[in-house]
Tab-separated table of C-alpha atoms in Angstrom:
chain	number	residue	atom	x	y	z
B	1	MET	CA	-31.634	72.877	-35.012
B	2	ARG	CA	-29.960	75.647	-37.038
B	3	HIS	CA	-26.381	75.194	-35.647
B	4	LEU	CA	-24.602	72.489	-33.542
B	5	LEU	CA	-22.594	74.599	-31.030
B	6	SER	CA	-23.097	72.882	-27.665
B	7	THR	CA	-24.605	69.642	-26.465
B	8	GLY	CA	-26.170	71.832	-23.839
B	9	ASP	CA	-28.561	73.368	-26.540
B	10	LEU	CA	-29.865	69.875	-27.425
B	11	THR	CA	-33.333	68.730	-26.088
B	12	ARG	CA	-33.606	64.988	-25.338
B	13	ASP	CA	-35.737	64.564	-28.488
B	14	GLU	CA	-33.179	66.416	-30.740
B	15	ALA	CA	-30.298	64.228	-29.076
B	16	VAL	CA	-32.230	60.919	-29.769
B	17	LEU	CA	-33.115	62.191	-33.349
B	18	LEU	CA	-29.452	62.582	-34.112
B	19	LEU	CA	-28.471	59.175	-32.641
B	20	ASP	CA	-31.388	57.481	-34.414
B	21	THR	CA	-30.365	59.190	-37.808
B	22	ALA	CA	-26.783	58.166	-37.069
B	23	GLU	CA	-27.967	54.531	-36.645
B	24	GLU	CA	-29.216	54.622	-40.230
B	25	MET	CA	-26.174	56.492	-41.513
B	26	ARG	CA	-23.969	53.871	-39.954
B	27	SER	CA	-25.638	51.089	-42.292
B	28	VAL	CA	-24.582	52.979	-45.226
B	29	ALA	CA	-20.941	52.163	-44.430
B	30	GLU	CA	-21.671	48.517	-44.762
B	31	ARG	CA	-23.177	48.811	-48.333
B	32	PRO	CA	-21.183	48.248	-51.560
B	33	ILE	CA	-21.813	51.880	-52.514
B	34	LYS	CA	-21.048	54.002	-49.575
B	35	LYS	CA	-22.552	57.240	-50.863
B	36	LEU	CA	-25.850	59.162	-50.716
B	37	PRO	CA	-26.948	61.785	-52.980
B	38	THR	CA	-28.602	63.740	-50.133
B	39	LEU	CA	-26.404	66.827	-49.950
B	40	ARG	CA	-25.358	67.138	-53.734
B	41	GLY	CA	-24.634	70.491	-54.534
B	42	ARG	CA	-24.100	71.764	-50.994
B	43	THR	CA	-20.714	73.022	-49.929
B	44	VAL	CA	-19.212	72.120	-46.457
B	45	VAL	CA	-16.130	74.002	-45.371
B	46	ASN	CA	-13.859	72.540	-42.868
B	47	LEU	CA	-12.299	75.574	-41.068
B	48	PHE	CA	-9.492	74.370	-38.662
B	49	PHE	CA	-7.546	76.837	-36.683
B	50	GLU	CA	-6.110	74.065	-34.620
B	51	ASP	CA	-4.459	70.818	-35.552
B	52	SER	CA	-6.640	67.764	-35.881
B	53	THR	CA	-6.351	64.415	-37.767
B	54	ARG	CA	-9.511	62.508	-36.963
B	55	THR	CA	-12.072	65.078	-36.443
B	56	ARG	CA	-11.258	66.685	-39.815
B	57	ILE	CA	-11.035	63.519	-41.770
B	58	SER	CA	-14.206	62.208	-40.062
B	59	PHE	CA	-16.164	65.434	-41.169
B	60	GLU	CA	-14.507	65.199	-44.663
B	61	ALA	CA	-15.696	61.667	-44.902
B	62	ALA	CA	-19.208	62.259	-43.591
B	63	ALA	CA	-19.716	65.121	-45.946
B	64	LYS	CA	-18.335	63.315	-48.939
B	65	ARG	CA	-20.636	60.269	-48.212
B	66	LEU	CA	-23.603	62.618	-48.433
B	67	SER	CA	-22.266	64.047	-51.805
B	68	ALA	CA	-21.529	67.379	-50.534
B	69	ASP	CA	-18.523	69.243	-51.818
B	70	VAL	CA	-15.789	69.748	-49.278
B	71	ILE	CA	-13.339	72.581	-48.956
B	72	ASN	CA	-10.552	72.095	-46.383
B	73	PHE	CA	-9.164	75.214	-44.691
B	74	ALA	CA	-6.356	74.900	-42.340
B	75	ALA	CA	-4.992	78.076	-40.630
B	76	LYS	CA	-1.388	77.098	-41.344
B	77	GLY	CA	-0.495	78.131	-44.747
B	78	SER	CA	-3.592	80.436	-45.175
B	79	SER	CA	-4.146	84.171	-44.916
B	80	VAL	CA	-4.856	83.558	-41.130
B	81	SER	CA	-1.070	83.208	-40.727
B	82	LYS	CA	-0.779	86.797	-42.379
B	83	GLY	CA	-3.131	88.065	-39.687
B	84	GLU	CA	-6.527	87.834	-41.268
B	85	SER	CA	-9.337	88.028	-38.654
B	86	LEU	CA	-12.013	85.430	-38.165
B	87	LYS	CA	-14.455	88.102	-39.349
B	88	ASP	CA	-12.646	88.411	-42.756
B	89	THR	CA	-12.245	84.794	-43.074
B	90	ALA	CA	-16.043	84.269	-42.494
B	91	LEU	CA	-16.917	86.968	-45.084
B	92	THR	CA	-14.803	85.155	-47.585
B	93	LEU	CA	-16.440	81.792	-47.036
B	94	GLN	CA	-19.790	83.496	-47.319
B	95	ALA	CA	-18.826	85.058	-50.558
B	96	MET	CA	-17.767	81.525	-51.731
B	97	GLY	CA	-21.169	80.143	-50.822
B	98	ALA	CA	-20.446	77.928	-47.988
B	99	ASP	CA	-23.654	76.046	-46.711
B	100	ALA	CA	-22.004	74.761	-43.675
B	101	VAL	CA	-18.859	75.629	-41.813
B	102	VAL	CA	-17.320	73.109	-39.526
B	103	ILE	CA	-15.019	75.128	-37.250
B	104	ARG	CA	-12.214	74.265	-34.909
B	105	HIS	CA	-10.699	77.092	-32.879
B	106	GLY	CA	-8.429	77.310	-29.956
B	107	ALA	CA	-10.596	79.984	-28.396
B	108	SER	CA	-13.655	78.996	-26.487
B	109	GLY	CA	-16.755	80.583	-28.074
B	110	ALA	CA	-15.344	81.135	-31.490
B	111	PRO	CA	-18.107	78.991	-33.220
B	112	ALA	CA	-20.816	80.788	-31.313
B	113	ARG	CA	-19.263	84.144	-32.333
B	114	LEU	CA	-19.457	82.978	-36.077
B	115	ALA	CA	-23.054	81.730	-35.610
B	116	ALA	CA	-24.307	84.879	-33.912
B	117	ALA	CA	-22.342	87.733	-35.461
B	118	GLY	CA	-24.243	87.836	-38.800
B	119	TRP	CA	-21.049	87.474	-41.052
B	120	ILE	CA	-22.153	84.320	-42.647
B	121	ASP	CA	-25.456	82.651	-43.277
B	122	SER	CA	-24.108	78.979	-43.014
B	123	ALA	CA	-24.921	76.286	-40.549
B	124	ILE	CA	-22.164	76.281	-37.990
B	125	LEU	CA	-20.861	73.156	-36.524
B	126	ASN	CA	-18.595	73.347	-33.578
B	127	ALA	CA	-15.702	70.775	-34.025
B	128	GLY	CA	-14.035	71.627	-30.821
B	129	ASP	CA	-13.491	75.206	-29.374
B	130	GLY	CA	-10.716	75.705	-26.785
B	131	SER	CA	-11.591	73.907	-23.545
B	132	HIS	CA	-15.266	74.667	-24.041
B	133	GLU	CA	-17.157	71.972	-26.014
B	134	HIS	CA	-16.882	69.333	-28.810
B	135	PRO	CA	-20.353	68.255	-29.494
B	136	THR	CA	-19.955	65.649	-32.288
B	137	GLN	CA	-17.439	63.808	-30.070
B	138	ALA	CA	-19.939	63.638	-27.305
B	139	LEU	CA	-22.664	62.418	-29.745
B	140	LEU	CA	-20.363	59.721	-31.115
B	141	ASP	CA	-19.613	58.605	-27.582
B	142	ALA	CA	-23.266	58.612	-26.678
B	143	PHE	CA	-23.993	56.729	-29.909
B	144	THR	CA	-21.159	54.159	-29.109
B	145	MET	CA	-22.498	53.687	-25.549
B	146	ARG	CA	-26.067	53.308	-26.676
B	147	ARG	CA	-25.216	50.665	-29.092
B	148	HIS	CA	-23.455	48.567	-26.371
B	149	LEU	CA	-25.292	49.288	-23.234
B	150	ALA	CA	-28.822	50.246	-24.252
B	151	PRO	CA	-29.532	48.624	-27.673
B	152	GLY	CA	-32.994	49.297	-28.966
B	153	GLN	CA	-33.553	52.159	-26.466
B	154	HIS	CA	-33.912	55.942	-27.056
B	155	GLY	CA	-31.680	57.124	-24.219
B	156	LEU	CA	-29.069	56.039	-21.815
B	157	ASP	CA	-31.400	56.029	-18.698
B	158	GLY	CA	-29.678	54.807	-15.547
B	159	ARG	CA	-26.430	53.794	-17.221
B	160	ARG	CA	-23.392	54.935	-15.165
B	161	VAL	CA	-20.468	56.671	-16.990
B	162	ALA	CA	-17.133	57.708	-15.388
B	163	ILE	CA	-15.102	60.330	-17.236
B	164	VAL	CA	-11.565	60.059	-15.962
B	165	GLY	CA	-8.683	62.484	-16.152
B	166	ASP	CA	-7.936	65.888	-17.353
B	167	VAL	CA	-11.492	67.242	-16.973
B	168	LEU	CA	-10.235	70.807	-16.522
B	169	HIS	CA	-8.917	71.138	-20.232
B	170	SER	CA	-11.365	68.781	-21.681
B	171	ARG	CA	-14.064	69.910	-24.023
B	172	VAL	CA	-14.930	66.372	-24.649
B	173	ALA	CA	-15.637	65.954	-20.921
B	174	ARG	CA	-17.946	69.053	-20.858
B	175	SER	CA	-19.951	68.083	-23.902
B	176	ASN	CA	-20.253	64.605	-22.665
B	177	ALA	CA	-21.407	65.530	-19.242
B	178	LEU	CA	-24.174	67.691	-20.706
B	179	LEU	CA	-25.319	65.207	-23.394
B	180	LEU	CA	-25.149	62.098	-21.256
B	181	SER	CA	-27.176	63.606	-18.544
B	182	THR	CA	-29.686	64.926	-21.079
B	183	LEU	CA	-30.002	61.182	-22.197
B	184	GLY	CA	-30.569	60.095	-18.644
B	185	ALA	CA	-27.243	58.632	-17.853
B	186	GLU	CA	-25.364	59.217	-14.419
B	187	VAL	CA	-21.997	60.801	-14.942
B	188	THR	CA	-19.129	60.830	-12.537
B	189	LEU	CA	-16.154	62.903	-13.222
B	190	VAL	CA	-12.863	61.566	-11.736
B	191	ALA	CA	-9.797	63.775	-11.688
B	192	PRO	CA	-7.246	65.082	-9.215
B	193	PRO	CA	-8.415	68.260	-7.464
B	194	THR	CA	-6.027	70.465	-9.584
B	195	LEU	CA	-7.651	69.037	-12.855
B	196	MET	CA	-11.329	69.522	-11.848
B	197	PRO	CA	-12.849	72.588	-13.460
B	198	TYR	CA	-13.915	75.585	-11.324
B	199	GLY	CA	-17.777	75.501	-11.005
B	200	VAL	CA	-18.064	71.801	-11.474
B	201	ASP	CA	-20.750	71.758	-8.743
B	202	SER	CA	-23.256	73.488	-11.165
B	203	TRP	CA	-22.715	70.570	-13.761
B	204	PRO	CA	-25.267	67.700	-13.733
B	205	VAL	CA	-22.711	65.304	-12.545
B	206	GLU	CA	-21.086	63.801	-9.496
B	207	THR	CA	-17.407	64.114	-8.705
B	208	SER	CA	-14.692	61.884	-7.211
B	209	TYR	CA	-10.976	62.371	-6.575
B	210	ASP	CA	-10.477	58.658	-6.408
B	211	LEU	CA	-10.874	56.270	-9.437
B	212	ASP	CA	-10.965	52.719	-7.748
B	213	PRO	CA	-14.354	53.033	-5.830
B	214	VAL	CA	-15.942	54.197	-8.959
B	215	LEU	CA	-14.931	51.408	-11.357
B	216	PRO	CA	-17.011	48.481	-9.857
B	217	LYS	CA	-20.329	50.568	-10.520
B	218	ALA	CA	-19.378	51.976	-14.013
B	219	ASP	CA	-21.066	50.814	-17.377
B	220	ALA	CA	-18.610	52.747	-19.260
B	221	VAL	CA	-15.200	54.332	-18.370
B	222	MET	CA	-14.111	57.201	-20.507
B	223	MET	CA	-10.349	58.085	-20.335
B	224	LEU	CA	-9.417	61.566	-21.316
B	225	ARG	CA	-6.033	62.534	-22.749
B	226	VAL	CA	-3.735	64.510	-20.430
B	227	GLN	CA	-3.496	67.638	-22.616
B	228	ARG	CA	0.098	68.839	-22.094
B	229	GLU	CA	-0.230	71.487	-24.863
B	230	ARG	CA	-2.885	73.362	-22.767
B	231	MET	CA	-1.021	72.957	-19.349
B	232	ASN	CA	1.234	75.932	-18.378
B	233	ALA	CA	1.492	74.954	-14.840
B	234	ALA	CA	2.353	71.825	-12.769
B	235	TYR	CA	-1.035	70.056	-12.130
B	236	PHE	CA	0.410	67.030	-10.741
B	237	PRO	CA	3.819	65.950	-9.372
B	238	SER	CA	4.873	63.465	-12.067
B	239	ALA	CA	3.392	61.377	-15.052
B	240	ARG	CA	4.189	58.325	-13.042
B	241	GLU	CA	2.269	59.347	-10.151
B	242	TYR	CA	-0.661	60.488	-12.351
B	243	SER	CA	-0.931	57.183	-14.146
B	244	ARG	CA	-0.626	55.240	-10.850
B	245	ARG	CA	-3.560	57.180	-9.357
B	246	TYR	CA	-5.671	57.772	-12.488
B	247	GLY	CA	-4.425	55.725	-15.308
B	248	LEU	CA	-6.478	52.624	-16.529
B	249	ASP	CA	-4.348	49.346	-16.337
B	250	GLY	CA	-5.172	45.719	-16.557
B	251	LYS	CA	-5.708	45.537	-12.801
B	252	ARG	CA	-8.160	48.352	-12.712
B	253	MET	CA	-9.963	47.057	-15.694
B	254	ALA	CA	-10.685	43.822	-13.956
B	255	LYS	CA	-12.717	45.733	-11.314
B	256	LEU	CA	-15.146	46.874	-14.048
B	257	PRO	CA	-18.389	44.899	-14.372
B	258	GLU	CA	-18.444	42.176	-17.126
B	259	HIS	CA	-20.327	44.357	-19.644
B	260	ALA	CA	-18.539	47.660	-19.143
B	261	ILE	CA	-16.693	49.186	-21.968
B	262	VAL	CA	-13.720	51.349	-22.092
B	263	MET	CA	-13.621	54.462	-24.199
B	264	HIS	CA	-10.988	57.127	-25.207
B	265	PRO	CA	-11.565	60.106	-27.520
B	266	GLY	CA	-8.088	60.033	-28.947
B	267	PRO	CA	-5.387	60.761	-29.437
B	268	MET	CA	-4.120	58.423	-26.646
B	269	ASN	CA	-1.001	58.844	-24.587
B	270	ARG	CA	-0.278	55.101	-24.262
B	271	GLY	CA	1.277	54.346	-20.863
B	272	MET	CA	-0.014	57.712	-19.438
B	273	GLU	CA	-3.780	57.609	-18.909
B	274	ILE	CA	-4.222	54.167	-20.474
B	275	THR	CA	-1.924	51.166	-20.811
B	276	ALA	CA	-1.515	49.499	-24.112
B	277	ASP	CA	-3.038	46.241	-23.015
B	278	VAL	CA	-6.383	48.002	-21.935
B	279	ALA	CA	-6.334	50.120	-25.174
B	280	ASP	CA	-6.060	46.918	-27.274
B	281	SER	CA	-8.325	44.759	-25.036
B	282	THR	CA	-11.720	43.391	-26.260
B	283	ARG	CA	-13.396	45.789	-23.757
B	284	SER	CA	-11.999	48.800	-25.649
B	285	VAL	CA	-14.246	50.396	-28.226
B	286	ILE	CA	-11.721	53.043	-29.180
B	287	VAL	CA	-11.542	51.942	-32.834
B	288	GLU	CA	-15.363	51.640	-33.102
B	289	GLN	CA	-15.669	55.189	-31.757
B	290	VAL	CA	-13.881	56.295	-34.932
B	291	THR	CA	-16.187	54.459	-37.220
B	292	ASN	CA	-19.248	55.727	-35.292
B	293	GLY	CA	-17.905	59.338	-35.714
B	294	VAL	CA	-18.450	59.323	-39.341
B	295	ALA	CA	-22.073	58.174	-39.018
B	296	VAL	CA	-22.863	60.671	-36.255
B	297	ARG	CA	-21.293	63.449	-38.379
B	298	MET	CA	-23.300	62.479	-41.218
B	299	ALA	CA	-26.347	62.704	-39.188
B	300	ALA	CA	-25.458	66.077	-37.967
B	301	LEU	CA	-24.841	67.369	-41.573
B	302	TYR	CA	-27.882	65.772	-42.817
B	303	LEU	CA	-30.103	67.271	-40.133
B	304	LEU	CA	-28.636	70.624	-40.329
B	305	LEU	CA	-28.369	70.969	-44.152
B	306	SER	CA	-31.074	68.781	-45.870
B	307	GLY	CA	-34.118	70.759	-45.055
B	308	ALA	CA	-35.302	74.157	-46.049
B	309	ARG	CA	-33.458	77.006	-44.494
B	310	ASP	CA	-36.385	78.943	-43.082
B	311	ALA	CA	-38.575	75.865	-42.151
B	312	ALA	CA	-38.893	74.733	-38.512
B	313	SER	CA	-36.760	71.709	-37.450
B	314	GLU	CA	-39.819	69.537	-36.687
B	315	ASN	CA	-40.648	66.937	-39.357
B	316	THR	CA	-44.105	66.156	-40.377
B	317	SER	CA	-43.784	62.904	-42.363
B	318	ASP	CA	-47.341	62.168	-43.196
B	319	THR	CA	-47.061	59.340	-45.688
B	320	THR	CA	-50.602	58.177	-45.355
B	321	GLU	CA	-51.554	61.066	-47.605
B	322	GLY	CA	-49.833	59.170	-50.241
B	323	GLN	CA	-47.652	62.184	-51.170
B	324	ALA	CA	-44.753	61.054	-53.221
I	1	MET	CA	-67.879	50.436	-41.462
I	2	SER	CA	-69.133	53.711	-42.769
I	3	ALA	CA	-68.042	57.049	-43.177
I	4	HIS	CA	-66.638	58.778	-40.008
I	5	THR	CA	-67.391	62.391	-40.756
I	6	SER	CA	-69.407	63.977	-43.557
I	7	ASP	CA	-66.413	64.793	-45.814
I	8	SER	CA	-64.648	61.475	-45.323
I	9	THR	CA	-65.577	58.103	-47.263
I	10	VAL	CA	-64.307	54.644	-46.575
I	11	VAL	CA	-63.421	53.199	-49.998
I	12	LEU	CA	-61.695	50.015	-48.694
I	13	ASP	CA	-62.512	48.166	-45.432
I	14	SER	CA	-60.338	45.474	-43.971
I	15	GLY	CA	-62.045	42.730	-45.986
I	16	ASP	CA	-61.423	44.610	-49.085
I	17	ILE	CA	-57.845	45.252	-48.222
I	18	SER	CA	-57.174	41.495	-47.416
I	19	ARG	CA	-58.694	40.395	-50.646
I	20	ALA	CA	-56.720	42.949	-52.542
I	21	LEU	CA	-53.525	41.898	-51.150
I	22	THR	CA	-54.330	38.106	-51.706
I	23	ARG	CA	-55.003	38.974	-55.373
I	24	ILE	CA	-51.712	40.903	-55.582
I	25	THR	CA	-49.938	37.877	-53.997
I	26	HIS	CA	-51.138	35.615	-56.747
I	27	GLU	CA	-50.430	38.176	-59.473
I	28	ILE	CA	-46.844	38.505	-58.462
I	29	ILE	CA	-46.417	34.672	-58.314
I	30	GLU	CA	-48.008	34.223	-61.758
I	31	LYS	CA	-46.101	37.003	-63.246
I	32	ASN	CA	-42.770	35.701	-62.012
I	33	ARG	CA	-43.635	31.965	-62.548
I	34	GLY	CA	-43.184	31.390	-58.650
I	35	ALA	CA	-41.723	33.244	-55.902
I	36	ALA	CA	-38.082	31.717	-55.938
I	37	GLN	CA	-36.108	34.818	-56.826
I	38	VAL	CA	-38.679	37.498	-55.395
I	39	VAL	CA	-37.632	39.890	-52.653
I	40	VAL	CA	-40.431	42.226	-51.239
I	41	LEU	CA	-39.303	45.734	-50.145
I	42	GLY	CA	-41.855	47.998	-48.505
I	43	ILE	CA	-41.462	51.599	-48.469
I	44	PRO	CA	-41.919	53.234	-44.884
I	45	THR	CA	-44.178	53.589	-43.053
I	46	ARG	CA	-47.346	51.904	-44.417
I	47	GLY	CA	-45.686	50.095	-47.257
I	48	VAL	CA	-43.468	47.981	-44.923
I	49	GLU	CA	-46.504	46.425	-43.109
I	50	LEU	CA	-48.206	45.802	-46.402
I	51	GLY	CA	-44.875	44.325	-47.910
I	52	ARG	CA	-44.802	41.920	-45.061
I	53	ARG	CA	-48.403	40.751	-45.398
I	54	VAL	CA	-47.744	40.159	-49.139
I	55	ALA	CA	-44.494	38.393	-48.624
I	56	GLU	CA	-46.091	36.085	-45.941
I	57	ARG	CA	-49.023	35.119	-48.178
I	58	MET	CA	-46.663	34.469	-50.974
I	59	GLY	CA	-44.715	32.258	-48.566
I	60	GLU	CA	-47.873	30.334	-47.867
I	61	VAL	CA	-48.821	29.866	-51.421
I	62	ALA	CA	-45.327	29.063	-52.770
I	63	GLY	CA	-44.385	26.761	-49.834
I	64	HIS	CA	-41.111	28.632	-49.020
I	65	PRO	CA	-40.456	31.779	-47.042
I	66	VAL	CA	-40.144	34.901	-49.255
I	67	PRO	CA	-37.581	37.404	-47.862
I	68	TYR	CA	-39.029	40.832	-47.150
I	69	GLY	CA	-37.541	44.124	-45.833
I	70	SER	CA	-37.862	47.848	-45.908
I	71	LEU	CA	-36.390	50.617	-48.186
I	72	ASP	CA	-36.234	54.073	-46.854
I	73	ILE	CA	-36.135	56.621	-49.591
I	74	THR	CA	-35.873	59.799	-47.562
I	75	MET	CA	-32.336	60.730	-48.536
I	76	TYR	CA	-33.139	60.149	-52.222
I	77	ARG	CA	-36.007	62.408	-52.188
I	78	ASP	CA	-36.304	65.412	-54.786
I	79	ASP	CA	-37.922	67.762	-52.370
I	80	LEU	CA	-35.378	67.564	-49.493
I	81	ARG	CA	-34.579	71.365	-49.952
I	82	MET	CA	-38.222	72.440	-49.797
I	83	LYS	CA	-39.298	70.869	-46.522
I	84	PRO	CA	-37.719	70.761	-43.010
I	85	ALA	CA	-35.090	67.909	-42.398
I	86	ARG	CA	-36.915	64.573	-42.070
I	87	ALA	CA	-36.273	61.670	-39.507
I	88	LEU	CA	-35.141	58.714	-41.344
I	89	GLU	CA	-36.882	55.354	-41.405
I	90	LYS	CA	-35.397	52.008	-41.336
I	91	THR	CA	-33.656	50.440	-44.491
I	92	ASP	CA	-33.486	46.724	-44.026
I	93	ILE	CA	-32.217	44.626	-46.970
I	94	PRO	CA	-32.771	40.847	-46.137
I	95	VAL	CA	-30.657	39.475	-48.947
I	96	ASP	CA	-28.244	40.390	-51.770
I	97	LEU	CA	-30.506	42.026	-54.347
I	98	ASP	CA	-28.175	41.175	-57.313
I	99	ASP	CA	-30.101	39.141	-60.067
I	100	ARG	CA	-33.201	39.040	-57.829
I	101	VAL	CA	-36.678	40.306	-58.614
I	102	VAL	CA	-37.406	43.208	-56.275
I	103	VAL	CA	-41.046	43.965	-55.703
I	104	LEU	CA	-41.553	47.437	-54.135
I	105	VAL	CA	-44.718	47.855	-52.081
I	106	ASP	CA	-46.202	51.115	-51.295
I	107	ASP	CA	-49.581	52.066	-49.908
I	108	VAL	CA	-50.584	54.926	-52.329
I	109	LEU	CA	-49.250	55.561	-55.875
I	110	PHE	CA	-49.619	59.293	-56.596
I	111	SER	CA	-47.109	61.560	-58.375
I	112	GLY	CA	-44.633	58.743	-58.674
I	113	ARG	CA	-41.856	60.696	-57.041
I	114	THR	CA	-41.483	58.310	-54.204
I	115	ILE	CA	-41.023	55.339	-56.768
I	116	ARG	CA	-38.424	57.357	-58.569
I	117	ALA	CA	-36.453	57.954	-55.322
I	118	ALA	CA	-36.828	54.113	-54.549
I	119	LEU	CA	-35.382	53.319	-57.935
I	120	ASP	CA	-32.375	55.560	-57.268
I	121	ALA	CA	-31.965	54.079	-53.782
I	122	LEU	CA	-32.008	50.479	-55.291
I	123	ASN	CA	-29.238	51.572	-57.569
I	124	ASP	CA	-27.067	52.035	-54.739
I	125	LEU	CA	-27.916	48.648	-53.111
I	126	GLY	CA	-27.372	46.182	-55.937
I	127	ARG	CA	-28.446	45.308	-59.384
I	128	PRO	CA	-31.808	43.504	-59.321
I	129	ARG	CA	-32.755	41.385	-62.494
I	130	ALA	CA	-36.074	43.179	-62.301
I	131	VAL	CA	-37.960	45.777	-60.269
I	132	GLN	CA	-41.686	45.530	-60.029
I	133	LEU	CA	-44.199	47.702	-58.153
I	134	ALA	CA	-47.152	46.765	-56.189
I	135	VAL	CA	-49.414	49.594	-54.555
I	136	LEU	CA	-52.659	49.145	-52.604
I	137	VAL	CA	-54.271	52.175	-54.081
I	138	ASP	CA	-53.426	53.988	-57.373
I	139	ARG	CA	-54.996	57.496	-57.105
I	140	GLY	CA	-53.749	59.005	-60.497
I	141	HIS	CA	-52.122	62.448	-60.981
I	142	ARG	CA	-48.702	61.040	-61.990
I	143	GLU	CA	-45.892	63.575	-62.479
I	144	LEU	CA	-43.342	61.114	-63.784
I	145	PRO	CA	-43.615	58.095	-66.398
I	146	ILE	CA	-44.041	55.534	-63.765
I	147	ARG	CA	-46.704	52.869	-63.445
I	148	ALA	CA	-47.551	50.081	-61.068
I	149	ASP	CA	-47.588	46.371	-62.086
I	150	PHE	CA	-49.959	45.314	-59.352
I	151	VAL	CA	-52.841	47.559	-58.084
I	152	GLY	CA	-55.056	46.872	-55.197
I	153	LYS	CA	-57.533	49.469	-56.326
I	154	ASN	CA	-57.630	52.209	-58.976
I	155	LEU	CA	-59.073	55.224	-57.148
I	156	PRO	CA	-59.874	58.241	-59.241
I	157	THR	CA	-59.372	61.310	-57.045
I	158	SER	CA	-59.315	65.075	-57.369
I	159	LEU	CA	-56.151	67.015	-56.111
I	160	ALA	CA	-58.289	68.606	-53.286
I	161	GLU	CA	-58.781	65.226	-51.789
I	162	GLN	CA	-56.404	63.143	-49.695
I	163	VAL	CA	-56.166	59.367	-49.532
I	164	LYS	CA	-55.742	58.109	-45.898
I	165	VAL	CA	-54.418	54.625	-45.580
I	166	ALA	CA	-54.649	52.956	-42.060
I	167	VAL	CA	-53.061	49.386	-41.386
I	168	THR	CA	-53.148	47.404	-38.151
I	169	GLY	CA	-49.716	47.403	-36.573
I	170	LEU	CA	-49.370	51.126	-37.104
I	171	ASP	CA	-52.877	52.065	-36.789
I	172	ASP	CA	-55.957	50.779	-35.022
I	173	ARG	CA	-57.616	49.223	-38.042
I	174	ASP	CA	-57.252	48.343	-41.804
I	175	GLU	CA	-58.978	51.030	-43.846
I	176	VAL	CA	-58.612	53.331	-46.877
I	177	ARG	CA	-60.535	56.621	-46.730
I	178	ILE	CA	-60.922	59.553	-49.027
I	179	VAL	CA	-60.925	62.877	-47.062
I	180	SER	CA	-62.273	65.732	-49.301
I	181	ALA	CA	-61.426	68.801	-47.210
I	182	PRO	CA	-57.668	69.048	-46.893
I	183	LYS	CA	-56.320	70.294	-43.569
I	184	GLY	CA	-53.628	72.798	-43.583
I	185	ALA	CA	-51.076	72.236	-46.348
I	186	GLY	CA	-53.233	70.272	-48.556
I	187	ALA	CA	-52.304	67.852	-51.206
């Protein structure tokens, strides 16, 4: 692994390695000293062209727990608002010696461009690009599911996950669909026809326009935020009709199996795609998702940054040789 | 058991390893006047299994269970930037380490860098009253001022040789071998 751009690039072994590493990173949060010296002297730049609270703070906390130096760069109030291009921004960061760039951008493919263009040597971590992908969110969702639904196992084989709502605009849905199927889970996307992406038949998922028949079989239900800021047309008649057909309320939650968990990547529109009583119920793991996000991002930063730059990603830990 | 190939010699067989661990167990109890405050932490991967055996023997001798766990030192290594990213091993600290006596257990003591990393890792986990080191094999060639308190066998080696430790639970037998022709990267 050189960059983390898409969950579609991850093999099953790489995905499991990330989750296993995150498991160890999570235990650091329970220690009296929540810090590791692992990335001392490395610089991580948070390059955020779009607004974000939890992803940026989560990456910042992850980098700081690994002792990396963090530079936060928000497009507002920077030279980007004076018209600086992505290329010039990248060259500036390269000149400052960034070892990793965490990028969120409104344009799909911006992180891939940064990784491939040769402007910058750093490892690139995609923190959300347009409606394309959000790999660390999918990893933290998979991590949370594995802790609850498949403890002690490598993958999520045979677990059923329903992803419900605005799939069309959701980078979280795409990253999750790819990652969860790599890990062996069966994913069903549930959305009104207008919010189902074009070409979804080529995704490794099933689809449904109807939420109720999916619920009794689901081990996990992931509710997506209705992304009004990306909508410039009428995708459904009214908010009330949307939440009646696709919102998760207490009555629908009762149809879920006993062990099923309710997830949401945040930020939530309470009362729209999820009611407050569901969001605050014991089934909901929404707060835990945030905690796990830091661990997963620590794992990603560790695996991308700790090793030698030119070495292959495979580890050969042969401790029997007694090498110290 | 004898040598498997012409350039590999068995230096400890399963009986030797068992006797060495029993002796180390008694030495730890003697040095600490009992096992009441002792916590055994093995360093992955082979050290964890050896630590478990030492702790269980101490429990039998002392008459009360001795807590044991594992301490992964990967994220404290000084050569992280020189090798590919490594997978992490389990860290499992069974009790609060403050004011305890921590006995670190590893299979081979070589440069001493693993133990330096382990001491750094312990620093972030608590403040033990004392830290002691038990190793199955001390092969020399220290690069840091570190020594073991309890040694199963002192094994003079050349840098061209490798010491291979096998323990049941992780391998198919208990055995320590010296291999004289290093494959690939070398020692």
